[in-house]
GROMACS .gro file of C-alpha atoms in nm:
model
  406
    1MET     CA    1   6.533  17.560  13.126
    2SER     CA    2   6.326  17.878  13.190
    3ASP     CA    3   5.956  17.810  13.264
    4LEU     CA    4   5.892  18.077  12.989
    5PRO     CA    5   5.726  17.908  12.695
    6ALA     CA    6   5.906  17.947  12.351
    7ILE     CA    7   5.596  18.132  12.223
    8GLU     CA    8   5.638  18.386  12.487
    9GLY     CA    9   6.014  18.430  12.443
   10GLY     CA   10   6.167  18.122  12.610
   11LYS     CA   11   6.385  17.850  12.458
   12PRO     CA   12   6.181  17.554  12.308
   13THR     CA   13   6.182  17.215  12.491
   14ARG     CA   14   6.308  17.046  12.174
   15LEU     CA   15   6.556  17.191  11.919
   16THR     CA   16   6.474  16.883  11.692
   17PRO     CA   17   6.097  16.906  11.627
   18LEU     CA   18   5.894  16.598  11.703
   19ARG     CA   19   5.713  16.536  11.361
   20PHE     CA   20   5.527  16.237  11.242
   21LYS     CA   21   5.692  16.013  10.998
   22PRO     CA   22   5.569  15.669  10.864
   23TRP     CA   23   5.798  15.367  10.936
   24ILE     CA   24   5.922  15.261  10.586
   25THR     CA   25   6.195  14.992  10.589
   26ASP     CA   26   6.438  14.883  10.330
   27GLU     CA   27   6.228  14.559  10.297
   28ASP     CA   28   5.913  14.781  10.218
   29ILE     CA   29   6.110  14.984   9.965
   30ASN     CA   30   6.269  14.684   9.773
   31LEU     CA   31   5.930  14.502   9.756
   32VAL     CA   32   5.773  14.811   9.586
   33ILE     CA   33   6.072  14.843   9.366
   34ASP     CA   34   6.034  14.472   9.270
   35VAL     CA   35   5.671  14.535   9.191
   36LEU     CA   36   5.745  14.849   8.963
   37ARG     CA   37   6.008  14.651   8.783
   38SER     CA   38   5.773  14.371   8.713
   39GLY     CA   39   5.543  14.612   8.517
   40GLN     CA   40   5.228  14.458   8.667
   41LEU     CA   41   5.104  14.772   8.823
   42SER     CA   42   4.720  14.721   8.823
   43ALA     CA   43   4.522  14.499   9.061
   44ILE     CA   44   4.373  14.345   8.750
   45GLY     CA   45   4.595  14.043   8.676
   46GLY     CA   46   4.825  14.115   8.964
   47LYS     CA   47   4.874  13.905   9.287
   48TRP     CA   48   4.963  14.165   9.572
   49ASN     CA   49   4.604  14.291   9.628
   50THR     CA   50   4.505  13.925   9.683
   51LEU     CA   51   4.782  13.848   9.911
   52LEU     CA   52   4.723  14.167  10.120
   53GLU     CA   53   4.357  14.075  10.130
   54GLN     CA   54   4.448  13.717  10.256
   55GLU     CA   55   4.664  13.845  10.529
   56LEU     CA   56   4.409  14.095  10.655
   57THR     CA   57   4.142  13.820  10.683
   58LYS     CA   58   4.396  13.614  10.886
   59TYR     CA   59   4.485  13.917  11.120
   60LEU     CA   60   4.136  14.036  11.174
   61GLY     CA   61   3.957  13.700  11.168
   62THR     CA   62   3.708  13.798  10.892
   63LYS     CA   63   3.598  13.595  10.610
   64TYR     CA   64   3.676  13.854  10.338
   65ALA     CA   65   3.874  14.160  10.270
   66VAL     CA   66   3.840  14.378   9.969
   67THR     CA   67   4.116  14.637   9.907
   68VAL     CA   68   4.026  14.978   9.766
   69SER     CA   69   4.183  15.307   9.693
   70ASN     CA   70   4.149  15.482  10.034
   71GLY     CA   71   3.953  15.483  10.356
   72THR     CA   72   3.689  15.725  10.219
   73ALA     CA   73   3.631  15.465   9.935
   74ALA     CA   74   3.606  15.189  10.177
   75LEU     CA   75   3.318  15.347  10.375
   76HIS     CA   76   3.139  15.440  10.026
   77VAL     CA   77   3.179  15.087   9.913
   78ALA     CA   78   3.041  14.942  10.258
   79LEU     CA   79   2.743  15.175  10.270
   80LYS     CA   80   2.649  15.090   9.899
   81ALA     CA   81   2.712  14.713   9.964
   82ILE     CA   82   2.450  14.717  10.242
   83GLY     CA   83   2.210  14.876  10.026
   84ILE     CA   84   2.210  15.231  10.179
   85GLY     CA   85   2.021  15.459   9.942
   86PRO     CA   86   1.761  15.750   9.887
   87GLY     CA   87   1.511  15.789  10.187
   88ASP     CA   88   1.756  15.609  10.428
   89GLU     CA   89   1.913  15.759  10.746
   90VAL     CA   90   2.244  15.649  10.891
   91ILE     CA   91   2.354  15.734  11.233
   92THR     CA   92   2.717  15.822  11.299
   93THR     CA   93   2.932  16.035  11.539
   94PRO     CA   94   2.981  16.407  11.494
   95PHE     CA   95   3.345  16.390  11.651
   96THR     CA   96   3.539  16.237  11.362
   97PHE     CA   97   3.679  16.306  11.018
   98ALA     CA   98   3.424  16.424  10.758
   99ALA     CA   99   3.427  16.111  10.560
  100SER     CA  100   3.226  15.921  10.817
  101ALA     CA  101   2.935  16.146  10.730
  102THR     CA  102   2.994  16.262  10.379
  103THR     CA  103   3.014  15.908  10.234
  104ILE     CA  104   2.649  15.882  10.358
  105LEU     CA  105   2.566  16.183  10.143
  106HIS     CA  106   2.751  16.025   9.854
  107SER     CA  107   2.520  15.730   9.895
  108ASN     CA  108   2.217  15.968   9.860
  109ALA     CA  109   2.128  15.913  10.223
  110ILE     CA  110   2.077  16.125  10.518
  111PRO     CA  111   2.354  16.144  10.784
  112THR     CA  112   2.207  16.182  11.141
  113PHE     CA  113   2.432  16.209  11.466
  114ALA     CA  114   2.441  16.055  11.812
  115ASP     CA  115   2.636  16.239  12.096
  116ILE     CA  116   2.963  16.099  12.239
  117ASP     CA  117   3.077  15.978  12.568
  118ARG     CA  118   3.301  16.241  12.733
  119GLU     CA  119   3.534  15.977  12.888
  120THR     CA  120   3.617  15.782  12.564
  121LEU     CA  121   3.517  16.037  12.300
  122ASN     CA  122   3.337  15.759  12.099
  123ILE     CA  123   2.979  15.726  12.006
  124ASP     CA  124   2.737  15.696  12.306
  125PRO     CA  125   2.498  15.393  12.268
  126ALA     CA  126   2.233  15.574  12.476
  127SER     CA  127   2.234  15.848  12.226
  128ILE     CA  128   2.235  15.619  11.936
  129GLU     CA  129   1.918  15.480  12.080
  130LYS     CA  130   1.749  15.829  12.100
  131ALA     CA  131   1.863  15.899  11.740
  132ILE     CA  132   1.693  15.600  11.572
  133THR     CA  133   1.377  15.672  11.352
  134ASP     CA  134   1.170  15.466  11.130
  135ARG     CA  135   1.409  15.574  10.841
  136THR     CA  136   1.736  15.464  11.023
  137LYS     CA  137   1.901  15.164  10.838
  138ALA     CA  138   2.266  15.157  10.972
  139ILE     CA  139   2.511  15.289  11.225
  140VAL     CA  140   2.865  15.397  11.131
  141VAL     CA  141   3.069  15.344  11.443
  142VAL     CA  142   3.404  15.521  11.454
  143HIS     CA  143   3.664  15.380  11.679
  144ILE     CA  144   3.807  15.730  11.748
  145ALA     CA  145   4.186  15.781  11.779
  146GLY     CA  146   4.225  15.405  11.813
  147TYR     CA  147   3.995  15.363  12.104
  148PRO     CA  148   3.741  15.088  12.057
  149ALA     CA  149   3.384  15.202  12.092
  150GLU     CA  150   3.129  15.008  12.315
  151MET     CA  151   3.041  14.734  12.048
  152ASP     CA  152   2.846  14.508  12.284
  153GLU     CA  153   2.590  14.776  12.356
  154ILE     CA  154   2.590  14.898  11.991
  155MET     CA  155   2.539  14.553  11.846
  156LYS     CA  156   2.263  14.478  12.098
  157ILE     CA  157   2.085  14.798  11.974
  158ALA     CA  158   2.139  14.711  11.620
  159ARG     CA  159   2.006  14.346  11.655
  160GLU     CA  160   1.695  14.474  11.842
  161ARG     CA  161   1.619  14.746  11.587
  162GLY     CA  162   1.722  14.544  11.276
  163LEU     CA  163   2.011  14.781  11.176
  164TYR     CA  164   2.339  14.722  11.007
  165VAL     CA  165   2.655  14.818  11.171
  166ILE     CA  166   2.966  14.953  10.979
  167GLU     CA  167   3.271  14.981  11.191
  168ASP     CA  168   3.487  15.280  11.067
  169THR     CA  169   3.818  15.132  11.179
  170ALA     CA  170   4.036  15.397  10.986
  171GLN     CA  171   4.207  15.499  11.304
  172ALA     CA  172   4.207  15.163  11.478
  173LEU     CA  173   4.350  14.885  11.282
  174GLY     CA  174   4.501  14.648  11.551
  175ALA     CA  175   4.269  14.764  11.845
  176ILE     CA  176   4.092  14.495  12.041
  177TYR     CA  177   3.742  14.497  12.211
  178ARG     CA  178   3.681  14.219  12.454
  179GLY     CA  179   3.916  13.979  12.272
  180LYS     CA  180   3.790  14.065  11.929
  181MET     CA  181   3.987  14.277  11.652
  182VAL     CA  182   3.773  14.588  11.588
  183GLY     CA  183   3.654  14.580  11.232
  184SER     CA  184   3.538  14.219  11.265
  185ILE     CA  185   3.247  14.286  11.510
  186GLY     CA  186   2.992  14.463  11.300
  187HIS     CA  187   2.830  14.353  10.980
  188VAL     CA  188   3.122  14.519  10.778
  189GLY     CA  189   3.431  14.713  10.873
  190THR     CA  190   3.640  14.968  10.684
  191LEU     CA  191   4.008  15.045  10.700
  192SER     CA  192   4.230  15.325  10.602
  193PHE     CA  193   4.609  15.296  10.493
  194TYR     CA  194   4.688  15.667  10.485
  195PRO     CA  195   5.039  15.752  10.602
  196THR     CA  196   4.933  15.848  10.954
  197LYS     CA  197   4.749  15.521  11.009
  198THR     CA  198   4.865  15.192  11.180
  199ILE     CA  199   5.012  15.068  10.840
  200THR     CA  200   5.033  15.248  10.539
  201THR     CA  201   5.003  15.207  10.144
  202GLY     CA  202   5.045  15.587  10.099
  203GLU     CA  203   4.665  15.595  10.007
  204GLY     CA  204   4.457  15.295  10.049
  205GLY     CA  205   4.196  15.109  10.236
  206ALA     CA  206   3.980  14.785  10.267
  207VAL     CA  207   3.636  14.675  10.337
  208VAL     CA  208   3.636  14.361  10.571
  209THR     CA  209   3.338  14.141  10.650
  210SER     CA  210   3.233  13.780  10.704
  211ASP     CA  211   2.902  13.819  10.517
  212ASP     CA  212   2.898  13.663  10.166
  213GLU     CA  213   2.659  13.892  10.007
  214ILE     CA  214   2.829  14.201  10.119
  215ALA     CA  215   3.173  14.091  10.028
  216SER     CA  216   3.039  13.997   9.668
  217LYS     CA  217   2.875  14.346   9.635
  218ALA     CA  218   3.176  14.515   9.765
  219ARG     CA  219   3.402  14.349   9.496
  220LEU     CA  220   3.161  14.442   9.216
  221ILE     CA  221   3.116  14.821   9.343
  222ARG     CA  222   3.490  14.848   9.375
  223SER     CA  223   3.544  14.789   9.004
  224HIS     CA  224   3.257  14.937   8.800
  225GLY     CA  225   2.995  14.672   8.879
  226GLU     CA  226   3.158  14.444   8.601
  227THR     CA  227   3.076  14.089   8.618
  228GLY     CA  228   3.214  14.001   8.275
  229LYS     CA  229   3.439  14.164   8.013
  230TYR     CA  230   3.262  14.496   7.939
  231TYR     CA  231   2.948  14.358   8.115
  232TYR     CA  232   2.809  14.584   8.391
  233GLU     CA  233   2.542  14.461   8.626
  234LEU     CA  234   2.528  14.746   8.882
  235LEU     CA  235   2.668  15.098   8.931
  236GLY     CA  236   3.012  15.085   9.054
  237TYR     CA  237   3.322  15.290   9.074
  238ASN     CA  238   3.704  15.254   9.001
  239TYR     CA  239   3.813  15.228   9.363
  240ARG     CA  240   4.092  14.972   9.304
  241MET     CA  241   4.436  14.983   9.487
  242THR     CA  242   4.743  14.961   9.275
  243GLU     CA  243   4.991  14.648   9.300
  244PHE     CA  244   5.255  14.839   9.438
  245GLN     CA  245   5.042  14.997   9.712
  246ALA     CA  246   4.922  14.643   9.804
  247ALA     CA  247   5.279  14.520   9.819
  248LEU     CA  248   5.376  14.809  10.060
  249GLY     CA  249   5.072  14.714  10.278
  250TYR     CA  250   5.157  14.360  10.281
  251SER     CA  251   5.505  14.417  10.392
  252GLN     CA  252   5.388  14.669  10.659
  253LEU     CA  253   5.122  14.425  10.779
  254ARG     CA  254   5.380  14.168  10.870
  255ARG     CA  255   5.504  14.394  11.147
  256ILE     CA  256   5.199  14.556  11.260
  257GLU     CA  257   5.223  14.425  11.620
  258GLU     CA  258   5.570  14.581  11.649
  259ILE     CA  259   5.417  14.921  11.529
  260ILE     CA  260   5.148  14.902  11.769
  261LYS     CA  261   5.388  14.814  12.060
  262HIS     CA  262   5.607  15.131  11.971
  263LYS     CA  263   5.283  15.337  11.991
  264GLU     CA  264   5.173  15.191  12.311
  265ASN     CA  265   5.504  15.248  12.476
  266PHE     CA  266   5.493  15.607  12.383
  267ALA     CA  267   5.140  15.655  12.523
  268LYS     CA  268   5.237  15.470  12.827
  269VAL     CA  269   5.518  15.693  12.914
  270LEU     CA  270   5.334  15.996  12.813
  271MET     CA  271   5.039  15.910  13.056
  272GLU     CA  272   5.285  15.849  13.347
  273GLU     CA  273   5.456  16.182  13.288
  274LEU     CA  274   5.129  16.355  13.277
  275GLN     CA  275   4.973  16.210  13.579
  276ASP     CA  276   5.048  16.513  13.820
  277ILE     CA  277   4.833  16.740  13.602
  278GLU     CA  278   4.567  16.482  13.507
  279ASN     CA  279   4.212  16.573  13.656
  280ASP     CA  280   4.363  16.907  13.721
  281ILE     CA  281   4.421  17.116  13.421
  282ILE     CA  282   4.385  16.823  13.165
  283GLN     CA  283   4.218  16.488  13.123
  284PHE     CA  284   4.261  16.215  12.866
  285PRO     CA  285   4.095  15.895  12.760
  286ARG     CA  286   4.257  15.608  12.951
  287PRO     CA  287   4.208  15.262  12.794
  288ARG     CA  288   3.952  15.057  12.980
  289PRO     CA  289   4.073  14.705  13.082
  290TYR     CA  290   3.881  14.511  12.825
  291ILE     CA  291   4.020  14.699  12.522
  292ARG     CA  292   4.363  14.749  12.338
  293HIS     CA  293   4.400  15.094  12.215
  294ALA     CA  294   4.570  15.137  11.882
  295TRP     CA  295   4.697  15.477  11.968
  296HIS     CA  296   4.654  15.656  11.654
  297LEU     CA  297   4.610  15.970  11.847
  298PHE     CA  298   4.673  16.093  12.205
  299GLN     CA  299   4.390  16.303  12.296
  300VAL     CA  300   4.430  16.564  12.566
  301LEU     CA  301   4.120  16.760  12.696
  302LEU     CA  302   4.198  17.107  12.851
  303SER     CA  303   4.024  17.226  13.158
  304LEU     CA  304   3.970  17.566  12.992
  305GLU     CA  305   3.805  17.713  13.303
  306ARG     CA  306   4.155  17.688  13.483
  307LEU     CA  307   4.358  17.837  13.188
  308ARG     CA  308   4.387  18.206  13.065
  309ALA     CA  309   4.441  18.086  12.703
  310ASN     CA  310   4.221  17.920  12.466
  311ARG     CA  311   4.290  17.583  12.296
  312ASP     CA  312   4.412  17.718  11.974
  313ARG     CA  313   4.678  17.932  12.170
  314ILE     CA  314   4.783  17.618  12.363
  315VAL     CA  315   4.831  17.433  12.022
  316GLU     CA  316   5.038  17.715  11.881
  317ALA     CA  317   5.244  17.713  12.208
  318LEU     CA  318   5.311  17.351  12.198
  319ARG     CA  319   5.416  17.358  11.830
  320ALA     CA  320   5.652  17.637  11.929
  321GLU     CA  321   5.799  17.414  12.202
  322GLY     CA  322   5.902  17.168  11.911
  323ILE     CA  323   5.618  16.921  11.930
  324GLU     CA  324   5.513  16.970  11.579
  325ALA     CA  325   5.305  16.660  11.591
  326THR     CA  326   5.042  16.856  11.782
  327THR     CA  327   4.712  16.925  11.598
  328VAL     CA  328   4.340  16.921  11.671
  329ALA     CA  329   4.109  16.628  11.601
  330TYR     CA  330   3.851  16.763  11.579
  331PRO     CA  331   3.786  17.145  11.614
  332ILE     CA  332   3.417  17.142  11.451
  333PRO     CA  333   3.163  16.876  11.519
  334LEU     CA  334   3.031  16.746  11.181
  335HIS     CA  335   2.668  16.854  11.282
  336LYS     CA  336   2.808  17.224  11.267
  337GLU     CA  337   3.009  17.193  10.941
  338PRO     CA  338   2.874  17.393  10.641
  339VAL     CA  339   2.861  17.093  10.423
  340ILE     CA  340   2.588  16.945  10.668
  341ILE     CA  341   2.413  17.264  10.794
  342ASN     CA  342   2.370  17.418  10.465
  343MET     CA  343   2.219  17.110  10.333
  344MET     CA  344   2.334  17.143   9.978
  345GLY     CA  345   2.465  16.786   9.923
  346HIS     CA  346   2.478  16.711   9.540
  347GLY     CA  347   2.327  17.044   9.461
  348LYS     CA  348   1.950  17.166   9.495
  349GLY     CA  349   1.953  17.015   9.846
  350CYS     CA  350   1.971  16.643   9.756
  351PRO     CA  351   1.958  16.404   9.922
  352TRP     CA  352   1.779  16.621  10.193
  353THR     CA  353   1.515  16.726   9.957
  354CYS     CA  354   1.482  16.368   9.778
  355PRO     CA  355   1.114  16.277   9.735
  356PHE     CA  356   1.201  15.928   9.865
  357TYR     CA  357   1.295  16.102  10.209
  358GLY     CA  358   0.995  16.322  10.220
  359ARG     CA  359   1.050  16.487  10.559
  360LYS     CA  360   1.284  16.747  10.720
  361VAL     CA  361   1.579  16.679  10.942
  362THR     CA  362   1.686  16.911  11.209
  363TYR     CA  363   2.052  16.913  11.346
  364ASN     CA  364   2.017  16.975  11.712
  365PRO     CA  365   2.302  17.055  11.957
  366LEU     CA  366   2.502  16.770  12.077
  367PRO     CA  367   2.664  16.917  12.398
  368ASN     CA  368   2.941  16.642  12.452
  369ALA     CA  369   3.079  16.669  12.104
  370GLU     CA  370   3.069  17.043  12.124
  371TRP     CA  371   3.244  17.033  12.468
  372ALA     CA  372   3.516  16.811  12.336
  373ALA     CA  373   3.578  17.011  12.012
  374GLU     CA  374   3.630  17.328  12.203
  375ARG     CA  375   3.907  17.184  12.419
  376VAL     CA  376   4.077  16.885  12.248
  377VAL     CA  377   4.443  16.894  12.180
  378THR     CA  378   4.578  16.607  11.970
  379ILE     CA  379   4.926  16.446  11.961
  380LEU     CA  380   4.955  16.234  11.636
  381ILE     CA  381   5.162  15.931  11.749
  382GLY     CA  382   5.429  15.795  11.503
  383PRO     CA  383   5.563  15.448  11.518
  384LEU     CA  384   5.918  15.575  11.544
  385TYR     CA  385   5.876  15.780  11.861
  386THR     CA  386   6.072  15.695  12.161
  387ALA     CA  387   6.021  15.711  12.541
  388GLU     CA  388   6.242  16.018  12.536
  389ASP     CA  389   6.001  16.173  12.295
  390ALA     CA  390   5.726  16.102  12.521
  391VAL     CA  391   5.914  16.268  12.814
  392ASP     CA  392   5.967  16.585  12.597
  393THR     CA  393   5.611  16.588  12.500
  394ALA     CA  394   5.506  16.582  12.846
  395ARG     CA  395   5.744  16.845  12.959
  396ALA     CA  396   5.626  17.083  12.688
  397ILE     CA  397   5.263  17.024  12.769
  398LYS     CA  398   5.325  17.088  13.151
  399ARG     CA  399   5.549  17.386  13.081
  400VAL     CA  400   5.274  17.559  12.850
  401LEU     CA  401   4.993  17.472  13.065
  402ASN     CA  402   5.152  17.566  13.389
  403TYR     CA  403   5.240  17.905  13.237
  404TYR     CA  404   4.885  17.969  13.120
  405ARG     CA  405   4.727  17.836  13.436
  406LYS     CA  406   4.501  18.100  13.602
   0.00000   0.00000   0.00000
């Protein structure tokens, strides 16, 4: 094969594009069909949401699980269940999906940001410490790309400062930190079952906790705050998951370890194949010995100073090679997104202008997050990828980067 990349006129590395596809088995399909035929489609009066919740608690080691309609809803429910509201600040990472911050706004609270660690791309405990004010009530810790954050240090800070910790485990179901399942370490964890996540229900999520009060409030918030027939004790939402979604999640959860193993094998081969350019024109977060990575994403960080193309050109070139699972997570740090910097929120500036807050927040530069956002290239890892797919991905990466090397 010519060293000329496909985008420059060469032949692509792969004729059959590498695209993400969830792993849906006949068993998954048949169970969903059975639920549809039963006519019991709602969680109210159904059994599958309860069964999925029970299996999640067994898998994660939490006392409770509360299924919801999606991962964003899970974050919103968790924030409301710990009492986040007007006048509160919640610290999170700027290097993540928008919902980690926008759900704080939906809770009428102020999102603030701590910078990330360049080695793991996770929130940096030292930066968290600096971001705490007298209004800080909680930390939303995102296990980015499936890589567990440094929970021992974060929980120590939380204990010393009297803060709640929410683990945003949307990308990391099945990841392990020092022998503990992520999602079970903080006061409450949230899960997502979007199609690209470890297991899927199409759309869906869950709140997990071992705290009796948080679990009780989460159940009420999930379903209109209703404690009796048409009797509403608090402000809630309709965040329920359907029965056929829950049945799919139940079926998928039974083979979660197999799913993770497939992803691990792909990542292992890809790391081996990229060793000869690692710390030269790329670097990537290698798992530390005390964690298990869930491998939602494989993050590649470009050495832009050694390349004569920017990140977006590299992404375009990799997709032209047939690696269509290439994307960018994330190109803009949240503290630079219009929804944050314009401070409109719910209109008229709320919650930033809320009288219960009564101060002005400034979103300062976060150099590590900005550095990562400029140079990250992301491979979305599918549960059906093979070792050969990993070899092809590495060949495409090396072909493109060597061509654009200065």
